[in-house]
Short mmCIF file of C-alpha atoms in Angstrom, two decimals:
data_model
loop_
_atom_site.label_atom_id
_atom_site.label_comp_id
_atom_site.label_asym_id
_atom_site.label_seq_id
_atom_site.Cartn_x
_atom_site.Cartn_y
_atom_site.Cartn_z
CA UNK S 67 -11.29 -49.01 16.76
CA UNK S 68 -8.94 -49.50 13.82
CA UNK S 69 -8.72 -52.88 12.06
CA UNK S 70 -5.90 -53.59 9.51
CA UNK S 71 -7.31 -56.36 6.90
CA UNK S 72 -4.98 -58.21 4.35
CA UNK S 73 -5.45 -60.72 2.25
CA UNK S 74 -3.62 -63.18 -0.29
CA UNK S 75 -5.62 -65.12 -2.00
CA UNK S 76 -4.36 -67.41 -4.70
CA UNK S 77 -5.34 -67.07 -8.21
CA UNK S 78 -3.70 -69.36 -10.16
CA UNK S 79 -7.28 -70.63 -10.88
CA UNK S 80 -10.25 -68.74 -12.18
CA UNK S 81 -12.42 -69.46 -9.25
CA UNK S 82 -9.49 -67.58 -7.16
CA UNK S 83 -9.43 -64.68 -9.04
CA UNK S 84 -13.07 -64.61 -8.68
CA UNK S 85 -12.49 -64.76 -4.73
CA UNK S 86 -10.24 -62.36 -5.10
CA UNK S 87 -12.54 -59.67 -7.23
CA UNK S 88 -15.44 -60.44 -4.01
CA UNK S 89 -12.84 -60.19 -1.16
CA UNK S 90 -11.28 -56.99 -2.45
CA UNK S 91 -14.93 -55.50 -3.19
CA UNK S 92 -16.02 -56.05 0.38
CA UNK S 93 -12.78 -54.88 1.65
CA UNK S 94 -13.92 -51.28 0.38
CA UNK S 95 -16.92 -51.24 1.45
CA UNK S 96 -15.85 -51.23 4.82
CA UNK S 97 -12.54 -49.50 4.59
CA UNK S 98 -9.95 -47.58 2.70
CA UNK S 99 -7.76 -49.08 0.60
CA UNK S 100 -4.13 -47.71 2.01
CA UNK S 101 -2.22 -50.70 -0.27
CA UNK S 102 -3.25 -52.79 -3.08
CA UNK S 103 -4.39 -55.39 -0.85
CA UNK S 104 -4.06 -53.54 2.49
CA UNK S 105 -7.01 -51.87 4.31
CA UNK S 106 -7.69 -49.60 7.10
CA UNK S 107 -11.09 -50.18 8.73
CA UNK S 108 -12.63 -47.64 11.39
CA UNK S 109 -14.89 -49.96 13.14
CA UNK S 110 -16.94 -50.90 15.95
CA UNK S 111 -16.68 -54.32 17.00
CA UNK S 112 -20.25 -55.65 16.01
CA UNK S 113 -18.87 -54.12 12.57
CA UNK S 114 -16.12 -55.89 13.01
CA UNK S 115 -18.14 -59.13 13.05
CA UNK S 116 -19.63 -58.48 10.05
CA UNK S 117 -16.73 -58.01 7.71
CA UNK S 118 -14.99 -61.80 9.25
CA UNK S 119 -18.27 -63.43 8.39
CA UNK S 120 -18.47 -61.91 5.11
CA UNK S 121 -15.14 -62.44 4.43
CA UNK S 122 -15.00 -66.41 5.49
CA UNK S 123 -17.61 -66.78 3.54
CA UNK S 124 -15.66 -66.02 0.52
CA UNK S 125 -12.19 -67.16 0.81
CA UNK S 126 -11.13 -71.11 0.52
CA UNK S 127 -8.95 -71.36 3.79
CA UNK S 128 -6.79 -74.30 2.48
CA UNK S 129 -5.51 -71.99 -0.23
CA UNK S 130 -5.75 -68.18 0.94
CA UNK S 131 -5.16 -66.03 3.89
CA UNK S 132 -6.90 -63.68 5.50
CA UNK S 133 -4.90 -61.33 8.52
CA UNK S 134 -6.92 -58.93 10.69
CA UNK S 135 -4.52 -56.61 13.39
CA UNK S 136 -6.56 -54.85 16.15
CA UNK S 137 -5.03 -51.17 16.28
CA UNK S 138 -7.45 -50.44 18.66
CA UNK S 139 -8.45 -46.80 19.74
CA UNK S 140 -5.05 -45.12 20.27
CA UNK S 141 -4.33 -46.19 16.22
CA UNK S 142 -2.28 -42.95 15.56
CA UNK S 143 0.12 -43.36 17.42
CA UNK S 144 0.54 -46.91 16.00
CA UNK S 145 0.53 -46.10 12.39
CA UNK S 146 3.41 -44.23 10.41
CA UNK S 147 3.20 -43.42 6.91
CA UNK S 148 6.19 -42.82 4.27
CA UNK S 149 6.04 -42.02 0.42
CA UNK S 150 3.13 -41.67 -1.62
CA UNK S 151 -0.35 -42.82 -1.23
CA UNK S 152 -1.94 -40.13 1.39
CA UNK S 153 -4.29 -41.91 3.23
CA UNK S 154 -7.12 -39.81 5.12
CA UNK S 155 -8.41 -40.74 8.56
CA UNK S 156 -12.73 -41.08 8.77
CA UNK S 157 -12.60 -39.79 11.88
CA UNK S 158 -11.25 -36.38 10.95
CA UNK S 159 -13.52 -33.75 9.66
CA UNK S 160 -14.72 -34.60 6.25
CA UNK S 161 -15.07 -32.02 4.12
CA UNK S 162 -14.40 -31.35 0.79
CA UNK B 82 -23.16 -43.40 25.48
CA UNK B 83 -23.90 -44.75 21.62
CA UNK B 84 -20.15 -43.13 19.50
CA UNK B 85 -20.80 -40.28 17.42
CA UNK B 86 -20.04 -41.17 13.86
CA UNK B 87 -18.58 -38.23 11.59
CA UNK B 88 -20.35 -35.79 9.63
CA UNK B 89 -18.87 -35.56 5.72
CA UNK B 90 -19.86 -32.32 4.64
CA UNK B 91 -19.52 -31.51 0.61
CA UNK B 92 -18.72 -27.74 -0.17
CA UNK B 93 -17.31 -28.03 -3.65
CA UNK B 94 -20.00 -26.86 -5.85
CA UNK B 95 -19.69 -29.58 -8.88
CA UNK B 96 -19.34 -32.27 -6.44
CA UNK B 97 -21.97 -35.14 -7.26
CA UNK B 98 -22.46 -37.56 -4.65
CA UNK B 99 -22.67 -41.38 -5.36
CA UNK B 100 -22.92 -45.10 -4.11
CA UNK B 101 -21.18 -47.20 -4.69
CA UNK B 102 -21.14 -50.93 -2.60
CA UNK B 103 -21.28 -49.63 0.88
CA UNK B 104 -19.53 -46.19 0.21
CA UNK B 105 -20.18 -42.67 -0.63
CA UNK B 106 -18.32 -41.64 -3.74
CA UNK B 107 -17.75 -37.98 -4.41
CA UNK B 108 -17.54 -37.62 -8.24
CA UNK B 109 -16.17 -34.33 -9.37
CA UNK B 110 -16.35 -34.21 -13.58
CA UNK B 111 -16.50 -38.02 -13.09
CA UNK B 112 -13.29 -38.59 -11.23
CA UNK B 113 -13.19 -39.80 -7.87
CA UNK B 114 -12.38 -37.72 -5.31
CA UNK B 115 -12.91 -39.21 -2.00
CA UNK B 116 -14.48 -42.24 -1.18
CA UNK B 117 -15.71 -43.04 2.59
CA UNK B 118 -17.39 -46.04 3.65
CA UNK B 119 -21.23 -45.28 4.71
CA UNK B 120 -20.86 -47.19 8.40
CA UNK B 121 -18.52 -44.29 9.35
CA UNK B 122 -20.42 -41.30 8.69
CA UNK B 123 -23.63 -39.69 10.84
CA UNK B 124 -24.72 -37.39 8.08
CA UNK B 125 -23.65 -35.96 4.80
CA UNK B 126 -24.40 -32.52 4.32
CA UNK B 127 -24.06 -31.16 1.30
CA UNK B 128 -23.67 -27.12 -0.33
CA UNK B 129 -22.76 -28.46 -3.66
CA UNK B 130 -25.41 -27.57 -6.85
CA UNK B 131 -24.87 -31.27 -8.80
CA UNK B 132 -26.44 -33.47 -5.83
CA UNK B 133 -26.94 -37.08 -5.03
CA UNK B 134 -27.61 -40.06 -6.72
CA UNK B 135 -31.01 -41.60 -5.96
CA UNK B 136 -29.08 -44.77 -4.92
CA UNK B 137 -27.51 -43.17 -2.55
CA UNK B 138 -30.01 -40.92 -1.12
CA UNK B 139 -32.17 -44.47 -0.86
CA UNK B 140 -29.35 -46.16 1.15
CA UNK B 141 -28.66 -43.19 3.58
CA UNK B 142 -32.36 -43.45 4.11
CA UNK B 143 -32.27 -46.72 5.03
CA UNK B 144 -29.06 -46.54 7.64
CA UNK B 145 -30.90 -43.92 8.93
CA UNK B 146 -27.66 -41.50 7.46
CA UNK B 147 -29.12 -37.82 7.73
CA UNK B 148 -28.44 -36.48 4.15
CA UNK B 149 -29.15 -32.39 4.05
CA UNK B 150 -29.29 -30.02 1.30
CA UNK B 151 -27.96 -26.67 1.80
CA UNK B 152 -27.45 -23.78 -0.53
CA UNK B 153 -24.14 -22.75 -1.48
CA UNK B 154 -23.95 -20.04 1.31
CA UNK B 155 -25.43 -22.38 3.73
CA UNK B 156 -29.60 -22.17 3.71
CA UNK B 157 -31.35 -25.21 4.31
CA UNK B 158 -32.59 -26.54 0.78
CA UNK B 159 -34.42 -29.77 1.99
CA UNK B 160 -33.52 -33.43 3.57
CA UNK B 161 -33.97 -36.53 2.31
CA UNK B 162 -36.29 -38.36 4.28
CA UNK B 163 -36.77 -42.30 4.52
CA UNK B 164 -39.49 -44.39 5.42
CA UNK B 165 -40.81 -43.72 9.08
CA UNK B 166 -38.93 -45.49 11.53
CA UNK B 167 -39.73 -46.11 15.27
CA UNK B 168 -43.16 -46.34 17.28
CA UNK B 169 -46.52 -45.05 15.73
CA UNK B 170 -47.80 -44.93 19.27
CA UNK B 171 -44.88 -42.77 20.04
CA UNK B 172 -45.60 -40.69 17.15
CA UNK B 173 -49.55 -40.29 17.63
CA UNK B 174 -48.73 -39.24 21.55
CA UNK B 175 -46.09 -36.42 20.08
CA UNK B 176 -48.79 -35.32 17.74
CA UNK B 177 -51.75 -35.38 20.63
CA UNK B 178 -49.43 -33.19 22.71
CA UNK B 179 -48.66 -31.00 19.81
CA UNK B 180 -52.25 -30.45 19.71
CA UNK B 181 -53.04 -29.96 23.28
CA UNK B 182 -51.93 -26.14 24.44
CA UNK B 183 -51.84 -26.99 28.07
CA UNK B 184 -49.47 -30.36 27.59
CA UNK B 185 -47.35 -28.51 24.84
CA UNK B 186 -47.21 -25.46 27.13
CA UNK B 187 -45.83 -27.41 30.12
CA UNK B 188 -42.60 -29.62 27.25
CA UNK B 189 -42.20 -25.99 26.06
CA UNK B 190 -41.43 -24.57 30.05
CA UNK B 191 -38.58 -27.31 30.34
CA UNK B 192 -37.05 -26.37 27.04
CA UNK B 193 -37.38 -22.71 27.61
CA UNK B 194 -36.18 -22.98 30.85
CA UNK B 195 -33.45 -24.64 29.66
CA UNK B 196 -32.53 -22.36 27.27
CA UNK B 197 -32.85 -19.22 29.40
CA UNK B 198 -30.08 -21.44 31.94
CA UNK B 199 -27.89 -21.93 28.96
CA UNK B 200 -27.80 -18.36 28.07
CA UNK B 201 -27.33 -17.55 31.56
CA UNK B 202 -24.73 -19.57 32.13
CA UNK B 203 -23.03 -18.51 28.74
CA UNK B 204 -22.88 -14.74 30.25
CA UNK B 205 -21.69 -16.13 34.05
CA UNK B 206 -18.89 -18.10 32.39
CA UNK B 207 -17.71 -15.17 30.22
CA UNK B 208 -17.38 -13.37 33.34
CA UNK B 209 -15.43 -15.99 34.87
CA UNK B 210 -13.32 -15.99 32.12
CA UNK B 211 -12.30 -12.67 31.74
CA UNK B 212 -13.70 -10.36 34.34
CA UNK B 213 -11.03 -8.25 33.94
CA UNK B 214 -11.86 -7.61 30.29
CA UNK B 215 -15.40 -6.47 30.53
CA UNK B 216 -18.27 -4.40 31.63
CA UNK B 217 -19.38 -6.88 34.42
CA UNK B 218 -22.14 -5.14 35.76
CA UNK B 219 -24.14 -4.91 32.67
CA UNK B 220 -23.47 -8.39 31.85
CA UNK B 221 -24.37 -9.36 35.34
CA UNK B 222 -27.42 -6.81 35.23
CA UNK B 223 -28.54 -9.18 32.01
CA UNK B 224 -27.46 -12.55 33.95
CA UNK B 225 -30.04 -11.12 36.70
CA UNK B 226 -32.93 -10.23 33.86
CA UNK B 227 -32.60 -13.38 32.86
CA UNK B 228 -33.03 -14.90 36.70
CA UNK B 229 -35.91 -13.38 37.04
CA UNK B 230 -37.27 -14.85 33.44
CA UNK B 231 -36.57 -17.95 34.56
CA UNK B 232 -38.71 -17.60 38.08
CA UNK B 233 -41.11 -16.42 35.82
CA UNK B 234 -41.40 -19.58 33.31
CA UNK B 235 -43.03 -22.08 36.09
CA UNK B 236 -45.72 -19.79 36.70
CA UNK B 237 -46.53 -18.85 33.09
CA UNK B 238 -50.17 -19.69 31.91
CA UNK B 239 -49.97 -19.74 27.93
CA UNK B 240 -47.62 -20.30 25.56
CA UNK B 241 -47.64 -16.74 24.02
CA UNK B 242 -46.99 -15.23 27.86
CA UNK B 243 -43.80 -17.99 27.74
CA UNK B 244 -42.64 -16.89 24.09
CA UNK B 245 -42.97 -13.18 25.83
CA UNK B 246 -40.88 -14.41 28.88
CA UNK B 247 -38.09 -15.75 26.55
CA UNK B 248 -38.20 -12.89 24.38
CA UNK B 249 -37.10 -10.79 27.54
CA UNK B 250 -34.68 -12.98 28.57
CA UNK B 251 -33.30 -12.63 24.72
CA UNK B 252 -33.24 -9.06 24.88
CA UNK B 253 -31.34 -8.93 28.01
CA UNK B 254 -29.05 -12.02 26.57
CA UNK B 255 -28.47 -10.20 23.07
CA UNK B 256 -28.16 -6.75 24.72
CA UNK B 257 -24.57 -7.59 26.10
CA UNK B 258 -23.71 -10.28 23.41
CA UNK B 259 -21.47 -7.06 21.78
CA UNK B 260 -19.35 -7.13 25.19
CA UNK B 261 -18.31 -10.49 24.82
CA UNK B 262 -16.65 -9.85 21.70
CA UNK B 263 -13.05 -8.88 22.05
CA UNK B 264 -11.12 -9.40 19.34
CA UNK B 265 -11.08 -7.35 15.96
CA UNK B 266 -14.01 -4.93 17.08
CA UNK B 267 -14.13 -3.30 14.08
CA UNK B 268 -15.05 -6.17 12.05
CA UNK B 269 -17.20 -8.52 14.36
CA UNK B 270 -19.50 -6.22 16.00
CA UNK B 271 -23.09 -6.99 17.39
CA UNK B 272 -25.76 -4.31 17.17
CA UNK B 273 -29.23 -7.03 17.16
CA UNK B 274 -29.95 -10.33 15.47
CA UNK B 275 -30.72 -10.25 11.55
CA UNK B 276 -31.21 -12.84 9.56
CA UNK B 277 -33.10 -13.93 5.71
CA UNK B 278 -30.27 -12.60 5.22
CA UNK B 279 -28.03 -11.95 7.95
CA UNK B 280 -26.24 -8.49 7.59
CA UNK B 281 -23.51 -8.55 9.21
CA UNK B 282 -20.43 -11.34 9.97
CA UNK B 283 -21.14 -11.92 13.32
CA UNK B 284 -24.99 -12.56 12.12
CA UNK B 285 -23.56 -14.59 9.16
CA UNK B 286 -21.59 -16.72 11.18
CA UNK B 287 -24.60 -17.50 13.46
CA UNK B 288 -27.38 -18.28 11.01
CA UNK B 289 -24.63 -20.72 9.11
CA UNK B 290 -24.29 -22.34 12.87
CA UNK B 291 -27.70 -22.19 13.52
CA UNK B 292 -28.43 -23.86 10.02
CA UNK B 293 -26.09 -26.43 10.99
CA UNK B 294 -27.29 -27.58 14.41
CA UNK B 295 -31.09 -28.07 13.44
CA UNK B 296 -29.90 -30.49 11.14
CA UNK B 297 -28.38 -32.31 13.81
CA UNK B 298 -31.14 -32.18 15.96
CA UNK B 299 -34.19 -33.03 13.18
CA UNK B 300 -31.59 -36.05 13.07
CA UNK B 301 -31.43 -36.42 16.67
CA UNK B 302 -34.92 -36.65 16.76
CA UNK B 303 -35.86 -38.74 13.54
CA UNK B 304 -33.94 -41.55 14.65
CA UNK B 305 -35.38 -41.49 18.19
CA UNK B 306 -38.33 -41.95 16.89
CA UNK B 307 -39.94 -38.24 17.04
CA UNK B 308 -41.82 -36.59 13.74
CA UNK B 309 -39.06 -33.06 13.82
CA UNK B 310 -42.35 -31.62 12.41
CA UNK B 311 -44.75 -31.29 15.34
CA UNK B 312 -43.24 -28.68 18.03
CA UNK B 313 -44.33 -27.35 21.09
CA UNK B 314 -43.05 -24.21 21.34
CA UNK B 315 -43.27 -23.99 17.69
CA UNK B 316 -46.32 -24.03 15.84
CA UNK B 317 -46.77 -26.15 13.04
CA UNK B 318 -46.37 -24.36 9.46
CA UNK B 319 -45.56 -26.49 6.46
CA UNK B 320 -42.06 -27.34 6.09
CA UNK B 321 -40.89 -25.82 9.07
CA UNK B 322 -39.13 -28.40 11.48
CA UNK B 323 -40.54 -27.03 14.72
CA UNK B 324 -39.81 -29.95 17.06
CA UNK B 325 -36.03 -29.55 15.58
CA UNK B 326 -36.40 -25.92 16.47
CA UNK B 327 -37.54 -26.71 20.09
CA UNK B 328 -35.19 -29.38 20.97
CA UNK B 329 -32.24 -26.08 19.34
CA UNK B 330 -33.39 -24.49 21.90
CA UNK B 331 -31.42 -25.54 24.67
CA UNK B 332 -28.19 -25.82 22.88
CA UNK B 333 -27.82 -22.32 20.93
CA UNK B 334 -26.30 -20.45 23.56
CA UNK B 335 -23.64 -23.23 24.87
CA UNK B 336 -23.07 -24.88 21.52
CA UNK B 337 -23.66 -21.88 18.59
CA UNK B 338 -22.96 -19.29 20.30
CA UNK B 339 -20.30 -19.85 22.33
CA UNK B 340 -18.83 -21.52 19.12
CA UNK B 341 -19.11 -18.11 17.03
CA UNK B 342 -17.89 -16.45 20.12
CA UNK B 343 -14.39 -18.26 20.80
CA UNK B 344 -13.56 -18.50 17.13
CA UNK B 345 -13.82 -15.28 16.54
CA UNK B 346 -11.72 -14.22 19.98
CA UNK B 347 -9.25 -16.66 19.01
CA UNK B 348 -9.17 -15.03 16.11
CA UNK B 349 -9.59 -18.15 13.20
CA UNK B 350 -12.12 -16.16 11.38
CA UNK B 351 -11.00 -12.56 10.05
CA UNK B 352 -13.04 -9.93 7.78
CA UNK B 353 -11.73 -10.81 4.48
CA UNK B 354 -13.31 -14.34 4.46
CA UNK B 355 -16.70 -12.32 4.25
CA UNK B 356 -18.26 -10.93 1.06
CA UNK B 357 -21.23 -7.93 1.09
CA UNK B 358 -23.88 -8.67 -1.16
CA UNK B 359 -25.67 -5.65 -2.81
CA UNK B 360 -29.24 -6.52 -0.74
CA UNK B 361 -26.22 -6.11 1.92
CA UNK B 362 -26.56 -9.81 2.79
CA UNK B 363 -22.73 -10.95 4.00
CA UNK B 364 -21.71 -14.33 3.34
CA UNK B 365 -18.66 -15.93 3.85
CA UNK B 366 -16.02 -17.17 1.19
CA UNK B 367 -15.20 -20.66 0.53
CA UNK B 368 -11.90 -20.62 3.02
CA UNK B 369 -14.19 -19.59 5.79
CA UNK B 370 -16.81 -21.99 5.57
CA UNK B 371 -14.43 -24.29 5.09
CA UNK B 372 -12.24 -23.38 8.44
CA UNK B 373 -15.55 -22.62 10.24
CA UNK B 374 -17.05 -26.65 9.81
CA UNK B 375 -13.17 -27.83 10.56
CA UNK B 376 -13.72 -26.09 13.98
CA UNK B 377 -17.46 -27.05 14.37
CA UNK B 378 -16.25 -30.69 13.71
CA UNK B 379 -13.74 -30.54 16.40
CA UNK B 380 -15.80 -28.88 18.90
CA UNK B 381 -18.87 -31.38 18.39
CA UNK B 382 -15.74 -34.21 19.32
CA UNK B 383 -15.04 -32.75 22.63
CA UNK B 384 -16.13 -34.23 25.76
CA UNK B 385 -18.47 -33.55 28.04
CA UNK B 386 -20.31 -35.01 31.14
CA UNK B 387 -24.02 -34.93 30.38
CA UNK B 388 -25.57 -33.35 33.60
CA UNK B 389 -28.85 -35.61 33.63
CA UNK B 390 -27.10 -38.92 32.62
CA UNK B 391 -23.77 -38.27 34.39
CA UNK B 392 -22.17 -39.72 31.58
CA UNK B 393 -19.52 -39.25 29.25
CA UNK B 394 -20.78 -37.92 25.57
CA UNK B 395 -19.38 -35.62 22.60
CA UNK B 396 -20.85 -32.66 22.41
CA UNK B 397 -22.44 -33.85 18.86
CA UNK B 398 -24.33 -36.32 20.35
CA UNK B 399 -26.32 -34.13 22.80
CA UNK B 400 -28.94 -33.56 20.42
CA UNK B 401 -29.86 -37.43 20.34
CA UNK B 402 -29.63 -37.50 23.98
CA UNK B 403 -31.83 -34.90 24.08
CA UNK B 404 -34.30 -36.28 21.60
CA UNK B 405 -34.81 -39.53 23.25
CA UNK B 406 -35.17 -37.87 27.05
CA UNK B 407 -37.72 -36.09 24.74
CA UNK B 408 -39.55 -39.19 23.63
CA UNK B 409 -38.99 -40.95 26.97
CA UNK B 410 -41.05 -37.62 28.53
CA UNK B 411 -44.04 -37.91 25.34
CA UNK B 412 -43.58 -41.88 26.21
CA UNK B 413 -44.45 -40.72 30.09
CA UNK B 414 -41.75 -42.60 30.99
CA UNK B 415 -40.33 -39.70 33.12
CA UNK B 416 -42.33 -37.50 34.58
CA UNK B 417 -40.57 -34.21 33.82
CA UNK B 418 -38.24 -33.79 30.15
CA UNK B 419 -34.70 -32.82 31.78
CA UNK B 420 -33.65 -30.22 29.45
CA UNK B 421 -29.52 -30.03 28.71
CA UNK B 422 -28.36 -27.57 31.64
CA UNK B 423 -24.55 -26.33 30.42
CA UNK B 424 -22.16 -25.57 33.06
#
């Protein structure tokens, strides 16, 4: 399935921007940045599991937000894409 | 039915392969190119000359990611192998078998068998297809010799009489391959298999296929546990994967050459993507290959209903289906190893 992950976190401190730097950092390990703090995530759900728990480990919920949207299996049809910033799709044939 | 995961496969030559976090990075001159994370991909296969990072090769090893070698025109180079996973026990059995003609003879009669179906059924459906097109009594003359091949595989004794049975059935298989080609005659013609190197496109096209498949299925068969080393049908040699080989059997006809078949009738391969070598070896050029893995890509994501399991599975993931019936039959779990049987 596809999972849409975005985040805000506040760094008005240091110890935000820090959160910030680890969020963003395990955001691409799972998924493709499409926007600065936007990502796509092909996933399965066990996967899925894994980034949340990493994630809330991170992030101070009084002051920062995390937003995950379930696109499910039938993403393509969901997702429309204007102006620049290609993104690819992992499910595609890779090859370059 | 476990989901197949996608294959990235690296043709640009100065492409150097990399880790970073949980991805794969492809450098190119040091600038990213592409950047995919590791938990989406089944294998990375590579034709590139620059390589992989020993970081990377380390973690692929340890997801269990299949990461191949192959030269520029598509020869297997090597594999990067991790520590052992799976059962010992397992293992040792596979390896006693190995050893033992009369056990190895009787795995080797369900994969031949299997394969002599497959090729079979690969002539029967051409005919299907377009019997107004061809020759259909040689092609059903050959559907008959092989028949008759495949009575004769349960009463075999040794495994050189069953190489000698499939070698029949081959001839009879390859003998009308030429008839099923009917697009741009001139071009794609079959007169016999050649191959180190293959001389012709259709043979070219093949052997890059073929290339392809067994490293799915030494995949297939490392993560179910199996050594892709110790065959049945194939005798051991050093470096040769002959339990890969064995388990390719049963899927060259309906997956290979079926695949080589339809895209050249549909005509997404032509003549000019294919260069002759002065030792006459053809190989193709980089828009080829390139179209040719697009289509082998989409093919391995269609559907199918595996006959044994009578469940749903891309044709990609056959080969790991295969290879853990295969351990489940060394296991003695079953009593027979159900070899894939294309419809």
């Amino acid at each position: 399935m596809m999972v849409l992950i975005t985040y805000d976190v506040n760094t008005e401190t240091a110890a935000g921007r820090k959160r910030l730097r680890q969020v963003a950092k395990q955001c691409v390990n799972f998924g493709q940045r499409v926007q600065n703090s936007v990502f796509e995530c092909q996933v399965d759900a066990a996967k899925m599991r894994e980034i949340e728990e990493r994630l809330l480990k991170i992030i101070n919920p009084e002051l920062d937000s995390l937003r995950f949207y379930n696109l499910g299996n039938g993403y393509k049809t969901k997702i429309k894409h204007v102006g620049a910033k290609l993104s690819f799709d992992v499910s595609e044939p890779l090859i370059i | 039915m476990r989901k197949l995961h996608n294959i990235l496969y690296v043709t640009h030559p100065d492409a150097y392969l990399s880790l970073d976090g949980e991805n794969a990075v492809i450098l190119e001159k040091d600038q990213e190119v592409k950047r995919i994370p590791l938990h989406n991909l089944e294998g990375i296969i590579t034709f590139g000359y620059t390589g992989a990072s020993p970081a990377l090769m380390h973690h692929c090893a340890e997801l269990g990611i299949a990461l191949t070698f192959l030269s520029a025109h598509g020869r297997f180079l090597c594999r990067v192998e991790g520590e052992k996973h799976g059962n010992i026990l397992l293992r040792k059995e596979q390896y006693r078998v190995s050893d033992d003609e009369n056990r190895s003879l009787e795995a080797a009669r369900y994969i031949v068998c299997g394969k002599l179906y497959n090729e079979r059924a690969v002539l029967l459906r051409a005919m299907r297809d377009h019997s107004m097109q061809f020759d259909c009594e040689k092609i059903s003359n050959a559907a008959e010799r092989i028949t008759r091949a495949i009575t004769m595989t349960e009463k075999c004794l040794t495994l050189e009489e069953l190489r000698g049975i499939e070698g029949e059935a081959a001839n009879a298989y390859f003998g009308v391959f030429d008839l099923l080609i009917l697009q741009n005659k001139n071009d794609f013609f079959w007169c016999g298999r050649t191959r180190r190197p293959p001389t012709d496109n259709v043979n070219a096209l093949l052997s890059f296929c073929y290339s392809l498949l067994t490293h799915d299925c030494a995949a297939g068969l490392e993560s179910a546990g199996l050594d892709s080393y110790a065959g049945f049908l194939h005798r051991d040699r050093p470096g040769r994967q002959s339990l890969a080989l064995d388990l390719m059997e049963e899927f060259r006809a309906p997956m290979c050459d079926r695949f080589v078949l339809s895209i050249i009738n549909t005509r997404q391969v032509n003549a000019s993507g294919f260069l002759q070598k002065e030792n006459s070896a053809v190989i193709m050029d980089d828009n080829t290959r390139r179209d040719v893995l697009v289509a082998w890509q989409k093919r391995k994501q269609e559907e199918i209903i595996h006959p044994f399991l009578g469940e749903k599975a891309e044709w990609g993931v056959l080969p790991l289906v295969q290879a853990q019936l295969l351990a489940r039959y060394i296991r003695g779990d079953i009593d027979a190893y159900p070899p894939f049987l294309w419809r």
